C-alpha cells in the first residue's frame, strides 16, 4: 500500500456531498500572547516550598516544635503565598503583553451540512429534484 495522492480517499465534504454550504467572511481579529496561569501558580508554589525547606533548616531547632512541624507550617503558608504570587506575576505579564497585540486579517469559514433525512434547502425560484414529492409545485389534482 503506498501513500500517493491517487491511492488516498478524498474525505472533503464538498467533494462527496454537493449539499454542503460554505460561507467565507473576512474579519479583523486581534492576536496576542498570553501567559499560562496554572504554570505560573505551580512555579510559585514550588519556589516557595523550596524557600520553606531552606527556612526550616536555616534557623536553630526550637525545643517546642520539631523540624517536621515547622516545615509543615511553613510549607502550608509558603505554597499559599507562592500560588498567589505566581498568579499576580501572570496577571502583570498578561497586561504587559496586551499592549503588544496586533490586528490581522482572518477568514471565518461557516460550513453548514444538512442533517440526514432532512430535505435539502432550496433557493427561491429553484425547481425540486426529480423524484421528490413536493406538494407546492405538484400539478396533480386531488
Coordinates of C-alpha atoms in Angstrom, one line a residue:
X1 CA 0.0 0.0 0.0
X2 CA 1.5 3.3 -1.0
X3 CA 0.7 6.8 0.2
X4 CA 0.5 8.5 -3.1
X5 CA -2.3 11.0 -3.6
X6 CA -4.0 8.7 -6.1
X7 CA -4.4 5.9 -3.5
X8 CA -5.8 8.0 -0.7
X9 CA -9.6 8.5 -0.4
X10 CA -10.8 12.1 -0.5
X11 CA -12.7 12.9 2.7
X12 CA -13.6 16.5 1.8
X13 CA -17.3 17.0 2.4
X14 CA -17.6 19.4 -0.6
X15 CA -16.4 16.7 -2.9
X16 CA -18.6 14.0 -1.6
X17 CA -21.8 16.0 -0.7
X18 CA -22.9 18.7 -3.1
X19 CA -25.4 19.9 -0.4
X20 CA -22.7 21.4 1.9
X21 CA -23.0 25.2 2.0
X22 CA -19.8 27.1 2.9
X23 CA -19.6 30.8 3.6
X24 CA -16.3 32.7 3.9
X25 CA -16.4 36.0 5.7
X26 CA -13.3 38.2 6.1
X27 CA -12.8 39.6 9.6
X28 CA -10.2 41.6 11.6
X29 CA -9.0 39.8 14.8
X30 CA -6.5 40.8 17.5
X31 CA -3.7 38.3 18.1
X32 CA -1.6 38.4 21.3
X33 CA 0.4 36.1 23.5
X34 CA -0.9 35.3 27.0
X35 CA 0.8 33.5 29.9
X36 CA -0.3 30.1 31.2
X37 CA -1.7 31.0 34.6
X38 CA -1.6 27.4 36.0
X39 CA 2.1 27.1 35.2
X40 CA 2.9 30.4 36.9
X41 CA 1.0 29.3 40.0
X42 CA 2.6 25.9 40.1
X43 CA 6.1 27.5 39.7
X44 CA 5.3 29.9 42.5
X45 CA 4.2 27.1 44.8
X46 CA 7.3 25.1 44.1
X47 CA 9.6 28.0 44.6
X48 CA 8.0 28.9 48.0
X49 CA 8.1 25.3 49.0
X50 CA 11.9 25.3 48.5
X51 CA 12.1 28.6 50.5
X52 CA 10.1 26.9 53.3
X53 CA 12.6 24.0 53.3
X54 CA 15.6 26.4 53.4
X55 CA 14.0 28.4 56.2
X56 CA 13.3 25.2 58.2
X57 CA 16.9 24.2 58.3
X58 CA 18.5 27.7 58.4
X59 CA 17.3 28.6 62.0
X60 CA 18.2 26.6 65.1
X61 CA 15.8 23.9 66.2
X62 CA 13.0 25.0 68.6
X63 CA 12.6 22.8 71.6
X64 CA 8.8 23.2 71.5
X65 CA 8.4 22.1 67.8
X66 CA 10.4 19.6 65.8
X67 CA 11.7 20.4 62.3
X68 CA 8.9 18.4 60.6
X69 CA 6.2 20.5 62.3
X70 CA 8.0 23.8 61.4
X71 CA 8.4 22.6 57.8
X72 CA 4.7 21.7 57.6
X73 CA 3.6 25.1 58.9
X74 CA 6.0 27.0 56.6
X75 CA 5.0 24.7 53.7
X76 CA 1.3 25.4 54.1
X77 CA 1.9 29.2 54.3
X78 CA 4.6 29.2 51.6
X79 CA 2.6 27.2 49.0
X80 CA -0.4 29.5 49.5
X81 CA 1.7 32.6 49.1
X82 CA 3.6 31.1 46.2
X83 CA 0.3 30.4 44.3
X84 CA -0.9 33.9 44.9
X85 CA 2.5 35.5 43.8
X86 CA 2.6 33.3 40.7
X87 CA -1.0 34.4 39.8
X88 CA -0.1 38.1 40.3
X89 CA 3.0 37.8 38.1
X90 CA 0.9 36.1 35.4
X91 CA -1.7 38.9 35.6
X92 CA 1.0 41.6 35.3
X93 CA 2.6 39.8 32.3
X94 CA -0.8 39.5 30.7
X95 CA -1.4 43.2 31.0
X96 CA 2.1 44.0 29.6
X97 CA 1.6 41.7 26.6
X98 CA -1.9 43.0 25.9
X99 CA -0.2 46.3 24.7
X100 CA 1.7 44.4 22.0
X101 CA -1.5 42.9 20.4
X102 CA -1.6 43.0 16.7
X103 CA -4.6 43.2 14.4
X104 CA -4.6 40.7 11.5
X105 CA -7.0 39.7 8.7
X106 CA -8.6 36.3 9.1
X107 CA -11.2 34.3 7.1
X108 CA -14.1 32.9 9.0
X109 CA -15.5 29.8 7.3
X110 CA -19.0 28.7 8.2
X111 CA -19.9 25.2 6.9
X112 CA -23.5 24.1 7.0
X113 CA -24.2 20.4 6.5
X114 CA -27.9 19.3 6.3
X115 CA -29.0 16.7 8.8
X116 CA -29.5 13.2 7.5
X117 CA -33.1 12.7 6.5
X118 CA -34.0 16.4 6.1
X119 CA -34.9 17.9 2.8
X120 CA -32.3 20.0 1.0
X121 CA -32.5 23.7 1.3
X122 CA -33.9 25.2 -1.9
X123 CA -33.4 28.8 -3.0
X124 CA -36.3 30.9 -4.3
X125 CA -37.2 30.0 -7.9
X126 CA -35.4 26.7 -8.0
X127 CA -37.0 23.5 -9.2
X128 CA -37.4 20.4 -7.0
X129 CA -35.2 17.5 -7.7
X130 CA -36.7 14.8 -9.9
X131 CA -38.3 12.0 -7.9
X132 CA -39.1 14.2 -4.8
X133 CA -42.6 14.7 -3.6
X134 CA -43.2 18.5 -3.3
X135 CA -46.9 19.4 -2.9
X136 CA -46.4 23.1 -3.6
X137 CA -45.2 22.5 -7.2
X138 CA -47.3 19.4 -7.9
X139 CA -49.5 19.6 -11.0
X140 CA -51.8 16.7 -9.9
X141 CA -55.3 17.5 -8.6
X142 CA -56.9 15.7 -5.7

